[in-house]
């Protein structure tokens, strides 16, 4: 790998697709339609082509675990889909029970989900750009050559350190602000 290829990778990740709330129909959708919606808008979020962004089992488990508000019949509302998108954004970092703590207050106050989701996407875009800039700056300031295996290893260590630090901050916030009663 060389530095240019790394820059291509971080730019690609910075510009990864999101499913915006205005792209979600106001009509209630069946599970298959939701999975198609995710695949249509978020396909570049997959690491491997065969990865599944959302499955029927996931949706059923989210419902059983109380991660999304109860459904009426077999169709899901826009609020359900927004809740699933938030779960999708959180599930690789924190536990299902922690996600439940965060999202359960919005089962009754569903009018808050869309503004929160929209603000999240806006700030996510800014953060992605900051990460791209900071990683580029690390390469430049430390004169890293990613063709060198040792320096490539260092770069991966830096990135994993950032990931771990952010995860630990989220965990501390959960431990501080979502205390079990």
PDB file of C-alpha atoms in Angstrom:
ATOM      1  CA  UNK A   1       0.000   0.000   0.000  1.00  0.00           C
ATOM      2  CA  UNK A   2       1.209   3.480  -0.643  1.00  0.00           C
ATOM      3  CA  UNK A   3       0.190   6.834   0.766  1.00  0.00           C
ATOM      4  CA  UNK A   4      -1.989   7.718  -2.227  1.00  0.00           C
ATOM      5  CA  UNK A   5      -3.966   4.487  -1.868  1.00  0.00           C
ATOM      6  CA  UNK A   6      -4.446   5.218   1.842  1.00  0.00           C
ATOM      7  CA  UNK A   7      -5.728   8.709   1.010  1.00  0.00           C
ATOM      8  CA  UNK A   8      -8.143   7.110  -1.475  1.00  0.00           C
ATOM      9  CA  UNK A   9      -9.377   4.748   1.259  1.00  0.00           C
ATOM     10  CA  UNK A  10     -10.005   7.452   3.849  1.00  0.00           C
ATOM     11  CA  UNK A  11     -11.701   9.666   1.252  1.00  0.00           C
ATOM     12  CA  UNK A  12     -13.908   6.748   0.226  1.00  0.00           C
ATOM     13  CA  UNK A  13     -14.871   6.129   3.862  1.00  0.00           C
ATOM     14  CA  UNK A  14     -15.490   9.838   4.427  1.00  0.00           C
ATOM     15  CA  UNK A  15     -17.945   9.836   1.538  1.00  0.00           C
ATOM     16  CA  UNK A  16     -19.703   6.595   2.389  1.00  0.00           C
ATOM     17  CA  UNK A  17     -23.444   6.664   1.772  1.00  0.00           C
ATOM     18  CA  UNK A  18     -26.118   7.425   4.325  1.00  0.00           C
ATOM     19  CA  UNK A  19     -29.833   6.847   4.191  1.00  0.00           C
ATOM     20  CA  UNK A  20     -31.355  10.280   4.743  1.00  0.00           C
ATOM     21  CA  UNK A  21     -34.729  10.640   6.416  1.00  0.00           C
ATOM     22  CA  UNK A  22     -36.198  12.336   3.343  1.00  0.00           C
ATOM     23  CA  UNK A  23     -35.360   9.169   1.364  1.00  0.00           C
ATOM     24  CA  UNK A  24     -37.544   7.048   3.650  1.00  0.00           C
ATOM     25  CA  UNK A  25     -41.143   6.848   2.488  1.00  0.00           C
ATOM     26  CA  UNK A  26     -43.836   8.098   4.845  1.00  0.00           C
ATOM     27  CA  UNK A  27     -45.751   4.912   4.051  1.00  0.00           C
ATOM     28  CA  UNK A  28     -45.448   1.894   6.309  1.00  0.00           C
ATOM     29  CA  UNK A  29     -43.193  -0.793   4.829  1.00  0.00           C
ATOM     30  CA  UNK A  30     -42.876  -4.556   5.079  1.00  0.00           C
ATOM     31  CA  UNK A  31     -39.588  -6.129   6.238  1.00  0.00           C
ATOM     32  CA  UNK A  32     -38.490  -6.988   2.692  1.00  0.00           C
ATOM     33  CA  UNK A  33     -39.018  -3.384   1.621  1.00  0.00           C
ATOM     34  CA  UNK A  34     -36.920  -2.116   4.543  1.00  0.00           C
ATOM     35  CA  UNK A  35     -34.096  -4.508   3.704  1.00  0.00           C
ATOM     36  CA  UNK A  36     -34.236  -3.331   0.080  1.00  0.00           C
ATOM     37  CA  UNK A  37     -34.132   0.298   1.252  1.00  0.00           C
ATOM     38  CA  UNK A  38     -30.998  -0.416   3.339  1.00  0.00           C
ATOM     39  CA  UNK A  39     -29.346  -2.302   0.475  1.00  0.00           C
ATOM     40  CA  UNK A  40     -30.176   0.427  -2.023  1.00  0.00           C
ATOM     41  CA  UNK A  41     -28.841   3.348   0.005  1.00  0.00           C
ATOM     42  CA  UNK A  42     -26.152   1.745   2.162  1.00  0.00           C
ATOM     43  CA  UNK A  43     -24.567  -0.908  -0.059  1.00  0.00           C
ATOM     44  CA  UNK A  44     -21.175   0.831   0.033  1.00  0.00           C
ATOM     45  CA  UNK A  45     -21.192   0.409   3.839  1.00  0.00           C
ATOM     46  CA  UNK A  46     -20.546  -3.316   3.398  1.00  0.00           C
ATOM     47  CA  UNK A  47     -17.047  -4.607   3.911  1.00  0.00           C
ATOM     48  CA  UNK A  48     -17.692  -7.628   1.698  1.00  0.00           C
ATOM     49  CA  UNK A  49     -20.299  -7.880  -1.077  1.00  0.00           C
ATOM     50  CA  UNK A  50     -22.084 -10.794   0.647  1.00  0.00           C
ATOM     51  CA  UNK A  51     -22.449  -8.942   3.964  1.00  0.00           C
ATOM     52  CA  UNK A  52     -26.005  -8.285   5.099  1.00  0.00           C
ATOM     53  CA  UNK A  53     -26.815  -4.810   6.386  1.00  0.00           C
ATOM     54  CA  UNK A  54     -30.156  -5.894   7.788  1.00  0.00           C
ATOM     55  CA  UNK A  55     -31.956  -9.240   7.919  1.00  0.00           C
ATOM     56  CA  UNK A  56     -35.422 -10.402   8.940  1.00  0.00           C
ATOM     57  CA  UNK A  57     -33.842 -12.040  11.991  1.00  0.00           C
ATOM     58  CA  UNK A  58     -32.205  -8.747  13.007  1.00  0.00           C
ATOM     59  CA  UNK A  59     -35.484  -6.860  12.656  1.00  0.00           C
ATOM     60  CA  UNK A  60     -37.354  -9.528  14.650  1.00  0.00           C
ATOM     61  CA  UNK A  61     -34.676  -9.470  17.358  1.00  0.00           C
ATOM     62  CA  UNK A  62     -34.753  -5.662  17.548  1.00  0.00           C
ATOM     63  CA  UNK A  63     -38.497  -5.869  18.042  1.00  0.00           C
ATOM     64  CA  UNK A  64     -38.322  -8.713  20.620  1.00  0.00           C
ATOM     65  CA  UNK A  65     -35.580  -6.953  22.594  1.00  0.00           C
ATOM     66  CA  UNK A  66     -37.561  -3.704  22.691  1.00  0.00           C
ATOM     67  CA  UNK A  67     -34.953  -1.794  20.696  1.00  0.00           C
ATOM     68  CA  UNK A  68     -37.650  -0.441  18.423  1.00  0.00           C
ATOM     69  CA  UNK A  69     -41.151   0.551  19.420  1.00  0.00           C
ATOM     70  CA  UNK A  70     -43.849  -2.086  19.064  1.00  0.00           C
ATOM     71  CA  UNK A  71     -45.199  -2.563  15.568  1.00  0.00           C
ATOM     72  CA  UNK A  72     -48.825  -2.737  14.552  1.00  0.00           C
ATOM     73  CA  UNK A  73     -49.438  -5.573  12.123  1.00  0.00           C
ATOM     74  CA  UNK A  74     -46.583  -6.484   9.802  1.00  0.00           C
ATOM     75  CA  UNK A  75     -45.590  -3.036   8.590  1.00  0.00           C
ATOM     76  CA  UNK A  76     -42.985  -0.662   9.959  1.00  0.00           C
ATOM     77  CA  UNK A  77     -43.273   3.121  10.084  1.00  0.00           C
ATOM     78  CA  UNK A  78     -40.667   5.701   9.182  1.00  0.00           C
ATOM     79  CA  UNK A  79     -39.906   6.003  12.929  1.00  0.00           C
ATOM     80  CA  UNK A  80     -39.176   2.268  13.087  1.00  0.00           C
ATOM     81  CA  UNK A  81     -36.802   2.583  10.142  1.00  0.00           C
ATOM     82  CA  UNK A  82     -35.040   5.555  11.740  1.00  0.00           C
ATOM     83  CA  UNK A  83     -34.662   3.550  14.951  1.00  0.00           C
ATOM     84  CA  UNK A  84     -33.173   0.666  12.912  1.00  0.00           C
ATOM     85  CA  UNK A  85     -30.724   3.082  11.301  1.00  0.00           C
ATOM     86  CA  UNK A  86     -29.620   4.322  14.733  1.00  0.00           C
ATOM     87  CA  UNK A  87     -29.208   0.713  15.899  1.00  0.00           C
ATOM     88  CA  UNK A  88     -27.155   0.023  12.772  1.00  0.00           C
ATOM     89  CA  UNK A  89     -24.920   2.985  13.663  1.00  0.00           C
ATOM     90  CA  UNK A  90     -24.419   1.869  17.269  1.00  0.00           C
ATOM     91  CA  UNK A  91     -24.340  -1.933  17.217  1.00  0.00           C
ATOM     92  CA  UNK A  92     -20.688  -2.378  16.279  1.00  0.00           C
ATOM     93  CA  UNK A  93     -19.552  -0.258  19.203  1.00  0.00           C
ATOM     94  CA  UNK A  94     -21.907  -0.829  22.132  1.00  0.00           C
ATOM     95  CA  UNK A  95     -24.076  -3.689  23.352  1.00  0.00           C
ATOM     96  CA  UNK A  96     -27.700  -4.296  22.456  1.00  0.00           C
ATOM     97  CA  UNK A  97     -28.714  -3.597  26.076  1.00  0.00           C
ATOM     98  CA  UNK A  98     -26.897  -0.260  25.984  1.00  0.00           C
ATOM     99  CA  UNK A  99     -28.593   0.631  22.705  1.00  0.00           C
ATOM    100  CA  UNK A 100     -31.925  -0.207  24.319  1.00  0.00           C
ATOM    101  CA  UNK A 101     -31.179   2.232  27.169  1.00  0.00           C
ATOM    102  CA  UNK A 102     -30.428   4.976  24.677  1.00  0.00           C
ATOM    103  CA  UNK A 103     -33.373   4.424  22.334  1.00  0.00           C
ATOM    104  CA  UNK A 104     -36.197   3.331  24.649  1.00  0.00           C
ATOM    105  CA  UNK A 105     -37.166   6.911  25.642  1.00  0.00           C
ATOM    106  CA  UNK A 106     -37.986   7.554  21.982  1.00  0.00           C
ATOM    107  CA  UNK A 107     -40.592   4.798  21.712  1.00  0.00           C
ATOM    108  CA  UNK A 108     -43.232   7.215  23.009  1.00  0.00           C
ATOM    109  CA  UNK A 109     -41.683  10.480  21.828  1.00  0.00           C
ATOM    110  CA  UNK A 110     -41.225   9.369  18.235  1.00  0.00           C
ATOM    111  CA  UNK A 111     -41.408  12.944  16.939  1.00  0.00           C
ATOM    112  CA  UNK A 112     -37.850  13.403  18.270  1.00  0.00           C
ATOM    113  CA  UNK A 113     -36.278  10.541  16.294  1.00  0.00           C
ATOM    114  CA  UNK A 114     -36.161  12.236  12.903  1.00  0.00           C
ATOM    115  CA  UNK A 115     -34.566  15.514  14.103  1.00  0.00           C
ATOM    116  CA  UNK A 116     -31.991  13.549  16.132  1.00  0.00           C
ATOM    117  CA  UNK A 117     -31.202  11.336  13.153  1.00  0.00           C
ATOM    118  CA  UNK A 118     -30.869  14.310  10.796  1.00  0.00           C
ATOM    119  CA  UNK A 119     -28.570  16.166  13.193  1.00  0.00           C
ATOM    120  CA  UNK A 120     -26.554  12.978  13.667  1.00  0.00           C
ATOM    121  CA  UNK A 121     -25.992  12.704   9.896  1.00  0.00           C
ATOM    122  CA  UNK A 122     -24.959  16.370   9.653  1.00  0.00           C
ATOM    123  CA  UNK A 123     -22.409  16.062  12.454  1.00  0.00           C
ATOM    124  CA  UNK A 124     -21.260  12.648  11.203  1.00  0.00           C
ATOM    125  CA  UNK A 125     -20.307  14.291   7.906  1.00  0.00           C
ATOM    126  CA  UNK A 126     -18.264  16.923   9.753  1.00  0.00           C
ATOM    127  CA  UNK A 127     -16.581  14.300  11.936  1.00  0.00           C
ATOM    128  CA  UNK A 128     -15.720  12.158   8.934  1.00  0.00           C
ATOM    129  CA  UNK A 129     -14.039  15.120   7.325  1.00  0.00           C
ATOM    130  CA  UNK A 130     -12.090  15.862  10.527  1.00  0.00           C
ATOM    131  CA  UNK A 131     -10.897  12.249  10.713  1.00  0.00           C
ATOM    132  CA  UNK A 132      -9.742  12.342   7.080  1.00  0.00           C
ATOM    133  CA  UNK A 133      -7.847  15.573   7.727  1.00  0.00           C
ATOM    134  CA  UNK A 134      -6.285  14.354  10.973  1.00  0.00           C
ATOM    135  CA  UNK A 135      -5.084  11.074   9.435  1.00  0.00           C
ATOM    136  CA  UNK A 136      -3.634  12.927   6.467  1.00  0.00           C
ATOM    137  CA  UNK A 137      -1.918  15.296   8.901  1.00  0.00           C
ATOM    138  CA  UNK A 138      -0.409  12.370  10.851  1.00  0.00           C
ATOM    139  CA  UNK A 139       1.106  11.009   7.639  1.00  0.00           C
ATOM    140  CA  UNK A 140       2.546  14.389   6.738  1.00  0.00           C
ATOM    141  CA  UNK A 141       3.798  15.424  10.191  1.00  0.00           C
ATOM    142  CA  UNK A 142       5.441  12.058  10.856  1.00  0.00           C
ATOM    143  CA  UNK A 143       6.631  11.649   7.276  1.00  0.00           C
ATOM    144  CA  UNK A 144       5.113   8.182   7.112  1.00  0.00           C
ATOM    145  CA  UNK A 145       5.670   6.019   4.081  1.00  0.00           C
ATOM    146  CA  UNK A 146       2.955   3.390   4.009  1.00  0.00           C
ATOM    147  CA  UNK A 147       4.970   1.288   1.556  1.00  0.00           C
ATOM    148  CA  UNK A 148       7.112   0.481   4.601  1.00  0.00           C
ATOM    149  CA  UNK A 149       5.517  -2.403   6.551  1.00  0.00           C
ATOM    150  CA  UNK A 150       6.529  -0.967   9.936  1.00  0.00           C
ATOM    151  CA  UNK A 151       5.046   2.437   9.176  1.00  0.00           C
ATOM    152  CA  UNK A 152       1.891   0.833   7.797  1.00  0.00           C
ATOM    153  CA  UNK A 153       1.602  -1.113  11.061  1.00  0.00           C
ATOM    154  CA  UNK A 154       2.040   2.128  13.013  1.00  0.00           C
ATOM    155  CA  UNK A 155      -0.749   3.787  11.021  1.00  0.00           C
ATOM    156  CA  UNK A 156      -3.124   0.902  11.703  1.00  0.00           C
ATOM    157  CA  UNK A 157      -2.195   1.113  15.402  1.00  0.00           C
ATOM    158  CA  UNK A 158      -2.958   4.864  15.421  1.00  0.00           C
ATOM    159  CA  UNK A 159      -6.344   4.300  13.804  1.00  0.00           C
ATOM    160  CA  UNK A 160      -7.237   1.475  16.202  1.00  0.00           C
ATOM    161  CA  UNK A 161      -6.168   3.649  19.137  1.00  0.00           C
ATOM    162  CA  UNK A 162      -8.566   6.374  17.994  1.00  0.00           C
ATOM    163  CA  UNK A 163     -11.334   3.815  17.629  1.00  0.00           C
ATOM    164  CA  UNK A 164     -10.679   2.418  21.109  1.00  0.00           C
ATOM    165  CA  UNK A 165     -10.536   5.866  22.670  1.00  0.00           C
ATOM    166  CA  UNK A 166     -13.878   6.879  21.163  1.00  0.00           C
ATOM    167  CA  UNK A 167     -15.427   3.563  22.251  1.00  0.00           C
ATOM    168  CA  UNK A 168     -14.153   4.057  25.812  1.00  0.00           C
ATOM    169  CA  UNK A 169     -15.603   7.582  25.887  1.00  0.00           C
ATOM    170  CA  UNK A 170     -18.991   6.232  24.755  1.00  0.00           C
ATOM    171  CA  UNK A 171     -18.826   3.495  27.425  1.00  0.00           C
ATOM    172  CA  UNK A 172     -17.976   6.039  30.148  1.00  0.00           C
ATOM    173  CA  UNK A 173     -20.875   8.226  29.013  1.00  0.00           C
ATOM    174  CA  UNK A 174     -23.210   5.226  29.208  1.00  0.00           C
ATOM    175  CA  UNK A 175     -21.884   4.303  32.657  1.00  0.00           C
ATOM    176  CA  UNK A 176     -22.301   7.894  33.868  1.00  0.00           C
ATOM    177  CA  UNK A 177     -25.577   8.992  32.293  1.00  0.00           C
ATOM    178  CA  UNK A 178     -27.507   5.711  31.934  1.00  0.00           C
ATOM    179  CA  UNK A 179     -27.186   4.320  35.442  1.00  0.00           C
ATOM    180  CA  UNK A 180     -29.268   1.202  36.126  1.00  0.00           C
ATOM    181  CA  UNK A 181     -31.928   1.711  38.729  1.00  0.00           C
TER     182      UNK A 181
END
